mmCIF file of N, CA and C in Angstrom:
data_model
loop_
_atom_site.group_PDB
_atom_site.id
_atom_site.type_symbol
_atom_site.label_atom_id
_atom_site.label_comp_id
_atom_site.label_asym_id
_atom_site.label_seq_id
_atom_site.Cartn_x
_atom_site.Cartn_y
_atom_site.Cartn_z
ATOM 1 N N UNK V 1 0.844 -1.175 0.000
ATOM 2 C CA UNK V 1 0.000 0.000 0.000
ATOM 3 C C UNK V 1 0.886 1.234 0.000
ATOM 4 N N UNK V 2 0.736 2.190 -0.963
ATOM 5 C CA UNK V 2 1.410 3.351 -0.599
ATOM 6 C C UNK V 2 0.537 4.458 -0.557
ATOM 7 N N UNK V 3 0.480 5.690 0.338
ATOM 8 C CA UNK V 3 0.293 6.688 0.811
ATOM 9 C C UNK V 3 0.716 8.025 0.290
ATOM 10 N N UNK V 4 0.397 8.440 -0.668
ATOM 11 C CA UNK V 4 1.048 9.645 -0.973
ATOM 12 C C UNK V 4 0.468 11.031 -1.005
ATOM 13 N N UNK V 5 0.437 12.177 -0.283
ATOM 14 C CA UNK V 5 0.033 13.336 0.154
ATOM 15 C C UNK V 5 -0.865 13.119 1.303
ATOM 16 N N UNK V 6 -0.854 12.025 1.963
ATOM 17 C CA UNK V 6 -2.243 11.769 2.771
ATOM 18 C C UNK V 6 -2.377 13.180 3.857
ATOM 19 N N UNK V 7 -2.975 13.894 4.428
ATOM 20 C CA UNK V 7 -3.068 14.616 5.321
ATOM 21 C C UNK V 7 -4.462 14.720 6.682
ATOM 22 N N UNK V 8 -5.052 13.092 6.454
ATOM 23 C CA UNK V 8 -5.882 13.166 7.621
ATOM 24 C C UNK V 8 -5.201 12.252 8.621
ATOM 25 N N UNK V 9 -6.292 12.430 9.672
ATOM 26 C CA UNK V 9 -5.244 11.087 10.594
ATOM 27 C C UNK V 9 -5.925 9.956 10.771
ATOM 28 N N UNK V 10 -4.834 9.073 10.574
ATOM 29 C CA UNK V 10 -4.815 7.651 10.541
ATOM 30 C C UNK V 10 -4.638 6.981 12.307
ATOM 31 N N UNK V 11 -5.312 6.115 12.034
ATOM 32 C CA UNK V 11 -5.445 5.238 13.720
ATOM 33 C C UNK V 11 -5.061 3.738 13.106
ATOM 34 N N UNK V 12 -3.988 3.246 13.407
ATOM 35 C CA UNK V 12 -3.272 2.187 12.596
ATOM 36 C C UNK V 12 -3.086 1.139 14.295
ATOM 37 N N UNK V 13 -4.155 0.001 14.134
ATOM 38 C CA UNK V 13 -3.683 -1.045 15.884
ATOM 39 C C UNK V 13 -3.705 -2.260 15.059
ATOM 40 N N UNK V 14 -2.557 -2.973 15.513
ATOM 41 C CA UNK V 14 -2.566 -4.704 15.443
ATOM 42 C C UNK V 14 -2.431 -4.821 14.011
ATOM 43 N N UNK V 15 -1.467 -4.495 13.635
ATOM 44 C CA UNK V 15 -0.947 -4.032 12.197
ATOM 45 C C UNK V 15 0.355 -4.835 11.996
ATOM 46 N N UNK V 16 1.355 -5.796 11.318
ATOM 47 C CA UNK V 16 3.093 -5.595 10.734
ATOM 48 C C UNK V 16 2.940 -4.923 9.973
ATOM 49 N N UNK V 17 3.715 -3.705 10.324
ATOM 50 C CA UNK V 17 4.281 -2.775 8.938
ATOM 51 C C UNK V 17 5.501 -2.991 9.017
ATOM 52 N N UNK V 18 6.443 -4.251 9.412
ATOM 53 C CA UNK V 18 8.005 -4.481 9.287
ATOM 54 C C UNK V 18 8.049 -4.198 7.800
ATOM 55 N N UNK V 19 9.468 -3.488 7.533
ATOM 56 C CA UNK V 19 10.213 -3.734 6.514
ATOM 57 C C UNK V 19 9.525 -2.373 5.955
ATOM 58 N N UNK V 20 8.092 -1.231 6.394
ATOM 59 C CA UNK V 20 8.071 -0.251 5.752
ATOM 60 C C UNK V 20 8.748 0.699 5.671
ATOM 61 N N UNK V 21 8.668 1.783 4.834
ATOM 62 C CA UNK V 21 9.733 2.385 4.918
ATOM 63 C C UNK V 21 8.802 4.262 4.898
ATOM 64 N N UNK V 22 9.280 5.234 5.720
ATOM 65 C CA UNK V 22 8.723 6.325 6.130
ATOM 66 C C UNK V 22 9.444 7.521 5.586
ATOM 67 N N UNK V 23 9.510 8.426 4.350
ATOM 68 C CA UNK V 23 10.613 9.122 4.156
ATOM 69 C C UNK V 23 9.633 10.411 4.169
ATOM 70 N N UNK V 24 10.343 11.832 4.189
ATOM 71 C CA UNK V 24 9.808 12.906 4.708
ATOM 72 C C UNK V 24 8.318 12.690 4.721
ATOM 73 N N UNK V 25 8.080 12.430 6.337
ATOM 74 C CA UNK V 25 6.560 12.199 6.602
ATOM 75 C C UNK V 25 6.805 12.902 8.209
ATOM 76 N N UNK V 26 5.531 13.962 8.446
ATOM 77 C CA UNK V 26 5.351 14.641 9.850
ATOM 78 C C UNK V 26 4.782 13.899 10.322
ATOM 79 N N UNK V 27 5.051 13.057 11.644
ATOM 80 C CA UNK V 27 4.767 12.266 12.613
ATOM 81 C C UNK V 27 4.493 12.735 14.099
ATOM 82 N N UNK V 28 5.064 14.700 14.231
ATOM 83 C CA UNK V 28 4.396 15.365 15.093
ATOM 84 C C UNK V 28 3.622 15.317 16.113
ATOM 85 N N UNK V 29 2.979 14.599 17.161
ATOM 86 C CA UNK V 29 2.187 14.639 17.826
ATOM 87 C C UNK V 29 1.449 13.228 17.770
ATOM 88 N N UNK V 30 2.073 12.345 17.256
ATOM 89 C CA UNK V 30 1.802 10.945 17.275
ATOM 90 C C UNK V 30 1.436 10.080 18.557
ATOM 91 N N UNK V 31 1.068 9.633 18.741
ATOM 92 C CA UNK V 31 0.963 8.551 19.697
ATOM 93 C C UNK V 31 1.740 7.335 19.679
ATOM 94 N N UNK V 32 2.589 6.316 19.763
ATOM 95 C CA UNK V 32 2.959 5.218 19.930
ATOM 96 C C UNK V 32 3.182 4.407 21.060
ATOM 97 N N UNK V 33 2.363 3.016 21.577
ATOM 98 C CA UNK V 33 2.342 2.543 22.306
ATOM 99 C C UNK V 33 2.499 1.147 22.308
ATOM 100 N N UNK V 34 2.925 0.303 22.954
ATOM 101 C CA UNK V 34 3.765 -1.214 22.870
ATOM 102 C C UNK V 34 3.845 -1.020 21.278
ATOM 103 N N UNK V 35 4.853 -0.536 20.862
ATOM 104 C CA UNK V 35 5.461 -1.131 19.291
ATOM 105 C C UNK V 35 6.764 -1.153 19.722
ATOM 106 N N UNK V 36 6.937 -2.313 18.281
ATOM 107 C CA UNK V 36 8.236 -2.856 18.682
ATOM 108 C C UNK V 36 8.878 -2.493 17.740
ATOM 109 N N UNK V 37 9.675 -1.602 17.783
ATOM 110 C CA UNK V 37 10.473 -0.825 16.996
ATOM 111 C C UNK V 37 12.348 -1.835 16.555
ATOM 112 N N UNK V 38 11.894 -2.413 17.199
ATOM 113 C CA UNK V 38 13.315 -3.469 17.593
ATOM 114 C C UNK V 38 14.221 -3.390 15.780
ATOM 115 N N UNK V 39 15.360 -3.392 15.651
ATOM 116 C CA UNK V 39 15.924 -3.431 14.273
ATOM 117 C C UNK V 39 15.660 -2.317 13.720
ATOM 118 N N UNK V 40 15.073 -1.231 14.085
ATOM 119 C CA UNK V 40 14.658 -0.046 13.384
ATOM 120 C C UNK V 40 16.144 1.018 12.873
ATOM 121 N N UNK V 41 16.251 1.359 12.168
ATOM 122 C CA UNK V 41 16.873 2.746 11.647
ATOM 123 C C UNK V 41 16.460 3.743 11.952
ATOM 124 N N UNK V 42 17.363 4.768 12.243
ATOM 125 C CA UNK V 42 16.986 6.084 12.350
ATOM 126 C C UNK V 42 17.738 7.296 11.985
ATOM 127 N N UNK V 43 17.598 8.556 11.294
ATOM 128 C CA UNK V 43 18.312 8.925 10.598
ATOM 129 C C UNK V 43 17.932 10.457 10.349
ATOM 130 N N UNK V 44 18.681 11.448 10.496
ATOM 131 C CA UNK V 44 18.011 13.428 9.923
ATOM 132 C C UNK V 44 16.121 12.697 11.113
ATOM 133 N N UNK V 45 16.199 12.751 12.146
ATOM 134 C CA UNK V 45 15.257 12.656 12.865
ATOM 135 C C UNK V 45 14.994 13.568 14.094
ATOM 136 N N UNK V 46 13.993 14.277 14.243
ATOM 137 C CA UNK V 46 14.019 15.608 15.192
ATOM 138 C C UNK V 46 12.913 14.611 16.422
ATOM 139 N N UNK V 47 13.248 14.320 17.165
ATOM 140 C CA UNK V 47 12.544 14.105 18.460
ATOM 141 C C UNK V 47 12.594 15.287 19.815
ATOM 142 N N UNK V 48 12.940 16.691 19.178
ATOM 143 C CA UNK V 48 12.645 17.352 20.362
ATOM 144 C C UNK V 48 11.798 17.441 20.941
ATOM 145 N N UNK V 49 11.565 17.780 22.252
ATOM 146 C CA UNK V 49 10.111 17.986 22.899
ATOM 147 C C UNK V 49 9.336 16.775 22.985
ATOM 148 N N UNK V 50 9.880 15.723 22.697
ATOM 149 C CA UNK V 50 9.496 14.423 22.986
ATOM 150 C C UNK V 50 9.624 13.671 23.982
ATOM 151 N N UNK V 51 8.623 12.583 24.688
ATOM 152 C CA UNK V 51 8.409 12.206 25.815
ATOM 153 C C UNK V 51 8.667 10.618 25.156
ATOM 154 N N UNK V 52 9.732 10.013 26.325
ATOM 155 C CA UNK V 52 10.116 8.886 25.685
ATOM 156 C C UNK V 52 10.053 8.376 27.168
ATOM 157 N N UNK V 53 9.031 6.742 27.563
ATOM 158 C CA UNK V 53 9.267 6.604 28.606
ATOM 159 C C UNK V 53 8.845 4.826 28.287
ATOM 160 N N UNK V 54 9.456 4.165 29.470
ATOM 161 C CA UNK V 54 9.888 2.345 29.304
ATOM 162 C C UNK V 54 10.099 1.752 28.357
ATOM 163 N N UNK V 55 11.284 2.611 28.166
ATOM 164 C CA UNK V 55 12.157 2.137 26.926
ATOM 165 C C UNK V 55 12.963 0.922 26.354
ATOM 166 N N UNK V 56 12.917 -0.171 26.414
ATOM 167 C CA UNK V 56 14.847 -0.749 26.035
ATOM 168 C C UNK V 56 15.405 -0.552 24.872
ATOM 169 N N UNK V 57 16.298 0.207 25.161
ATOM 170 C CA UNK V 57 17.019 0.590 23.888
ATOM 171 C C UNK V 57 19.008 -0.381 24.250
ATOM 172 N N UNK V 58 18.521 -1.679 24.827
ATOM 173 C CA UNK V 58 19.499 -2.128 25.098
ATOM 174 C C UNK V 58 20.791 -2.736 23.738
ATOM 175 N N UNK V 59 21.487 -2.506 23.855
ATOM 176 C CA UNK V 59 22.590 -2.899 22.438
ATOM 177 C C UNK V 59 21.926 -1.396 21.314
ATOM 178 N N UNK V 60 21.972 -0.957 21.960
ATOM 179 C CA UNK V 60 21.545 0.465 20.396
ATOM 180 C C UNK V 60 22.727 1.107 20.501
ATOM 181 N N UNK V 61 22.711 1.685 19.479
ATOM 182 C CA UNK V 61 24.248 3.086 19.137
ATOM 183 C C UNK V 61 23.496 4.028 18.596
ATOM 184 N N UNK V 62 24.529 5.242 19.153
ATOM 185 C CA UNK V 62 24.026 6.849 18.756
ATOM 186 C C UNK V 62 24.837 7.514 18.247
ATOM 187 N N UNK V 63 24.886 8.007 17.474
ATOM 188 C CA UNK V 63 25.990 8.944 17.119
ATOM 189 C C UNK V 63 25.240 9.988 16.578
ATOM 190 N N UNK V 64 26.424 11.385 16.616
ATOM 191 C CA UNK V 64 26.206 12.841 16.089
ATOM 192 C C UNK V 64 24.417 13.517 16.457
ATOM 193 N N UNK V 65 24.557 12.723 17.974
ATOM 194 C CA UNK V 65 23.127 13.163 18.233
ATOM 195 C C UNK V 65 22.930 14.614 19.042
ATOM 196 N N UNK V 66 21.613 15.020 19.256
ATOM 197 C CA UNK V 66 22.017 16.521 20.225
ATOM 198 C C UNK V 66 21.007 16.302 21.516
ATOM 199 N N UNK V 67 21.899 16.154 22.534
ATOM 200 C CA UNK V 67 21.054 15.303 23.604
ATOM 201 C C UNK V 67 21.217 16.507 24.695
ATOM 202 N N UNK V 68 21.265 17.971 24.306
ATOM 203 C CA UNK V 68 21.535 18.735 25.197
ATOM 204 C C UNK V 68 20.263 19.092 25.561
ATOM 205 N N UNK V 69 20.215 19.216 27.145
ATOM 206 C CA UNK V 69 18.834 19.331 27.814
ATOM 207 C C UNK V 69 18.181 18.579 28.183
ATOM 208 N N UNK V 70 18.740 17.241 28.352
ATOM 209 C CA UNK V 70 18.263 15.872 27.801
ATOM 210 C C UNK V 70 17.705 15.649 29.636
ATOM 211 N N UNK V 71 16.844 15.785 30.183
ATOM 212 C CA UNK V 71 16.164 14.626 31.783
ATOM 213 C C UNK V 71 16.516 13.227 31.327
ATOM 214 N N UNK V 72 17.014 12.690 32.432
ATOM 215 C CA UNK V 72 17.036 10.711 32.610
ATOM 216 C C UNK V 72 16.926 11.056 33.658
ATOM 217 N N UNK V 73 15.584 9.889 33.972
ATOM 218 C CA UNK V 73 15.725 9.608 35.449
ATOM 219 C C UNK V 73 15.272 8.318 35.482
ATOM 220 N N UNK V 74 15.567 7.549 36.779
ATOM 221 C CA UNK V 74 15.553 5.733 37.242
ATOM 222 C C UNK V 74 15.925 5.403 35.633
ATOM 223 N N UNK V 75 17.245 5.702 35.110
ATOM 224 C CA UNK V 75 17.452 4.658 33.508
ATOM 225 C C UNK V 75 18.901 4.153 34.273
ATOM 226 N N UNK V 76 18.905 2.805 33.388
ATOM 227 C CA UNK V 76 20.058 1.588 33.209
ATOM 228 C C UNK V 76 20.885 2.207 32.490
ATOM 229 N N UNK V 77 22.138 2.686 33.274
ATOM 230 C CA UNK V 77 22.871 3.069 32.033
ATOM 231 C C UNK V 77 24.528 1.768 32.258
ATOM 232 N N UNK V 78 24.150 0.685 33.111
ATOM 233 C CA UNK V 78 25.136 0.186 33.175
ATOM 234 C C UNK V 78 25.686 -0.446 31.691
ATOM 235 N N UNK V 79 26.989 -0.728 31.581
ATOM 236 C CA UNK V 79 27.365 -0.901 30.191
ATOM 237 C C UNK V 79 27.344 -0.172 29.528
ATOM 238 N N UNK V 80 27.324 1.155 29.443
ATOM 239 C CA UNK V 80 27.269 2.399 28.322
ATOM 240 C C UNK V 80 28.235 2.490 28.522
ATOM 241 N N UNK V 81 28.556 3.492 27.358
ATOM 242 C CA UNK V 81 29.742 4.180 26.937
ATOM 243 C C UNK V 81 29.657 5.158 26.668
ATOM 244 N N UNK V 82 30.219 6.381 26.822
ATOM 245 C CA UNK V 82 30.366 7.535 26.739
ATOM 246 C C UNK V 82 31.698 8.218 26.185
ATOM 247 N N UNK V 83 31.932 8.561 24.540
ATOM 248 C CA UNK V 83 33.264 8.641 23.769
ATOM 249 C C UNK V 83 33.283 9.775 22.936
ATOM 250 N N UNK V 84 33.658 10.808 23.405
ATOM 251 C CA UNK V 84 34.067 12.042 22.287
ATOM 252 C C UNK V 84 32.850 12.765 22.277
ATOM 253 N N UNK V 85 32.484 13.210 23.648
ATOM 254 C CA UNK V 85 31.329 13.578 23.385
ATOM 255 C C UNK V 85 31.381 15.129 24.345
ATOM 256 N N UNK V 86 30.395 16.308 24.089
ATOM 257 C CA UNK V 86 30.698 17.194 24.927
ATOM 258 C C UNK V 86 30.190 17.081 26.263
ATOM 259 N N UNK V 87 30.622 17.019 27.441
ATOM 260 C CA UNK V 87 30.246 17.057 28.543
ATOM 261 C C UNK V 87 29.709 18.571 29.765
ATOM 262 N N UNK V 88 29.680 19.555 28.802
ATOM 263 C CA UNK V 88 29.891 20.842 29.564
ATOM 264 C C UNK V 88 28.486 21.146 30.145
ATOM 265 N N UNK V 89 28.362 20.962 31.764
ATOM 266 C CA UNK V 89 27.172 21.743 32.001
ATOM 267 C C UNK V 89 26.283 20.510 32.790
ATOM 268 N N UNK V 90 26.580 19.292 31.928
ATOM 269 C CA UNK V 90 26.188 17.848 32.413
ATOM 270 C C UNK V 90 25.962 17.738 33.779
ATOM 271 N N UNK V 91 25.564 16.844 34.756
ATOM 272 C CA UNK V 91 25.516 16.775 36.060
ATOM 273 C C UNK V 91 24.726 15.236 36.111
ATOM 274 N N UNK V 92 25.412 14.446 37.428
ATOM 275 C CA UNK V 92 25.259 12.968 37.761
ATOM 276 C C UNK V 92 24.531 13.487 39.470
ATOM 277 N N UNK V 93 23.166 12.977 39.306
ATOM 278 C CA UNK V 93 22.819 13.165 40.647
ATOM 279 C C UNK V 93 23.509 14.711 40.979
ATOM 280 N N UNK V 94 23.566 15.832 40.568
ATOM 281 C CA UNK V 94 23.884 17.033 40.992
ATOM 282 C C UNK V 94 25.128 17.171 40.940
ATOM 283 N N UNK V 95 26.122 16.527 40.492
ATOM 284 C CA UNK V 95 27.867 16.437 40.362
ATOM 285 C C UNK V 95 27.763 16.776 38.984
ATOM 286 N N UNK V 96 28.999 17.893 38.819
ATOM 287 C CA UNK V 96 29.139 18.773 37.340
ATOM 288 C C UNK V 96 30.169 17.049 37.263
ATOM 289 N N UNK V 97 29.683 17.017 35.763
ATOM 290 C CA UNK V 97 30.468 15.315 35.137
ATOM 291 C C UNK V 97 31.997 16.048 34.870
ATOM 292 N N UNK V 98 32.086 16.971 34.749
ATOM 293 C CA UNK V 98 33.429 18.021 33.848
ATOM 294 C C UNK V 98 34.184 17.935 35.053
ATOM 295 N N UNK V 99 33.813 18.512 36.366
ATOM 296 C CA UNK V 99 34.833 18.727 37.477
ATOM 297 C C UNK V 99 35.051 17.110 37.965
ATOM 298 N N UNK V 100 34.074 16.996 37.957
ATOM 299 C CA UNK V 100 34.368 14.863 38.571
ATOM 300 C C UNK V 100 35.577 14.506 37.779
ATOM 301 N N UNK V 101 35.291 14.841 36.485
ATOM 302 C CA UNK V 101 36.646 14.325 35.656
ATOM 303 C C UNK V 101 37.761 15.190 35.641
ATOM 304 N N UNK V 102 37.750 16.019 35.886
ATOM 305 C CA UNK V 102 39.086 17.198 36.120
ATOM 306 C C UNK V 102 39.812 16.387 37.181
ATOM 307 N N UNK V 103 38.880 15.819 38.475
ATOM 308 C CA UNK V 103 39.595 15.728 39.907
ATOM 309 C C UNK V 103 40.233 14.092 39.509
ATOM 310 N N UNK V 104 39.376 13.423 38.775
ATOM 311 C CA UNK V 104 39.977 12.061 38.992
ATOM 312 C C UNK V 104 41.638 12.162 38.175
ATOM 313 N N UNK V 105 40.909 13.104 37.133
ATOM 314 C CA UNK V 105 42.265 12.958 35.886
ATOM 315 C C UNK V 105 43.474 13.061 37.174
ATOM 316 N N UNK V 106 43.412 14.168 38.013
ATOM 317 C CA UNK V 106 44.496 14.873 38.414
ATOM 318 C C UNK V 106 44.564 13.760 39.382
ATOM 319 N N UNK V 107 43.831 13.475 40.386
ATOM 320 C CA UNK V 107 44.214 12.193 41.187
ATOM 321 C C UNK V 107 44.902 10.900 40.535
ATOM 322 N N UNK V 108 44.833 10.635 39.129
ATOM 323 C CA UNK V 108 45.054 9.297 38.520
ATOM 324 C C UNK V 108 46.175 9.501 37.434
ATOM 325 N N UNK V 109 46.353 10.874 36.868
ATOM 326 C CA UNK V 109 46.643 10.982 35.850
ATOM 327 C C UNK V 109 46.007 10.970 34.010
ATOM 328 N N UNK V 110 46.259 12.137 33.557
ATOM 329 C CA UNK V 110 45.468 12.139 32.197
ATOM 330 C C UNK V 110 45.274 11.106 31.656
ATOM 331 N N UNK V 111 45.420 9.732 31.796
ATOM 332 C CA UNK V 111 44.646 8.293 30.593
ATOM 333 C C UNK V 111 43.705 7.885 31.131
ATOM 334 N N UNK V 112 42.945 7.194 30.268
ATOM 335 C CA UNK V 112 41.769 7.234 29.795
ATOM 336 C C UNK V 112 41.579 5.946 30.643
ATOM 337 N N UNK V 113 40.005 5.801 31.824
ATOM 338 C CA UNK V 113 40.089 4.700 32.531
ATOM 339 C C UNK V 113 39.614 3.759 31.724
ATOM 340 N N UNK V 114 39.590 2.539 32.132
ATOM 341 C CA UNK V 114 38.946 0.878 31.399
ATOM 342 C C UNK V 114 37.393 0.969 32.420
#
């Protein structure tokens, strides 16, 4: 089925649309609930102002994203990684992440921990 100029709204439940594919389409004010997005791509995608909540986004990668302003709260971040990324302004439970790492560097020395 393809869709082209559609502009009313659609109420889409208990549907596979695996393997479709979504290219400049406003999704704005959407609703999504138990979908399983699992294997998905993502790509030039604006989720500002978006409410993202019981997530697993476990084994995912991010890159060249803009996560400034970003709330987490009660999330798993064990096993992450955090690489080349800006940290300025950041805060862990109320600890600036920038000075935490200033003090350890200087307690440990400038390399990079495991």
């Amino acid at each position: 089925m393809r869709l082209n100029g559609l502009k009313d709204q659609i109420e889409v439940e208990t549907c596979d649309l695996s393997g479709s594919s979504f290219e400049d389409v406003n999704l704005s004010g959407v609703l999504f609930h138990d979908v399983n997005l699992s294997g998905s791509s993502y790509s030039d995608i604006n989720f500002s102002g978006c409410s993202l909540e019981n997530l697993n986004m476990s084994g995912c990668s991010m890159s060249k994203a803009n996560l400034s302003g970003l709330q987490m709260d009660d999330v798993n971040l064990s096993g992450a990684s955090i690489r080349s990324c800006c940290l300025e302004g950041m805060t862990i439970d109320g600890i600036e992440v920038t000075a935490l790492l200033k003090s350890w560097k200087a307690q440990h020395g400038d390399h990079k921990g495991s």
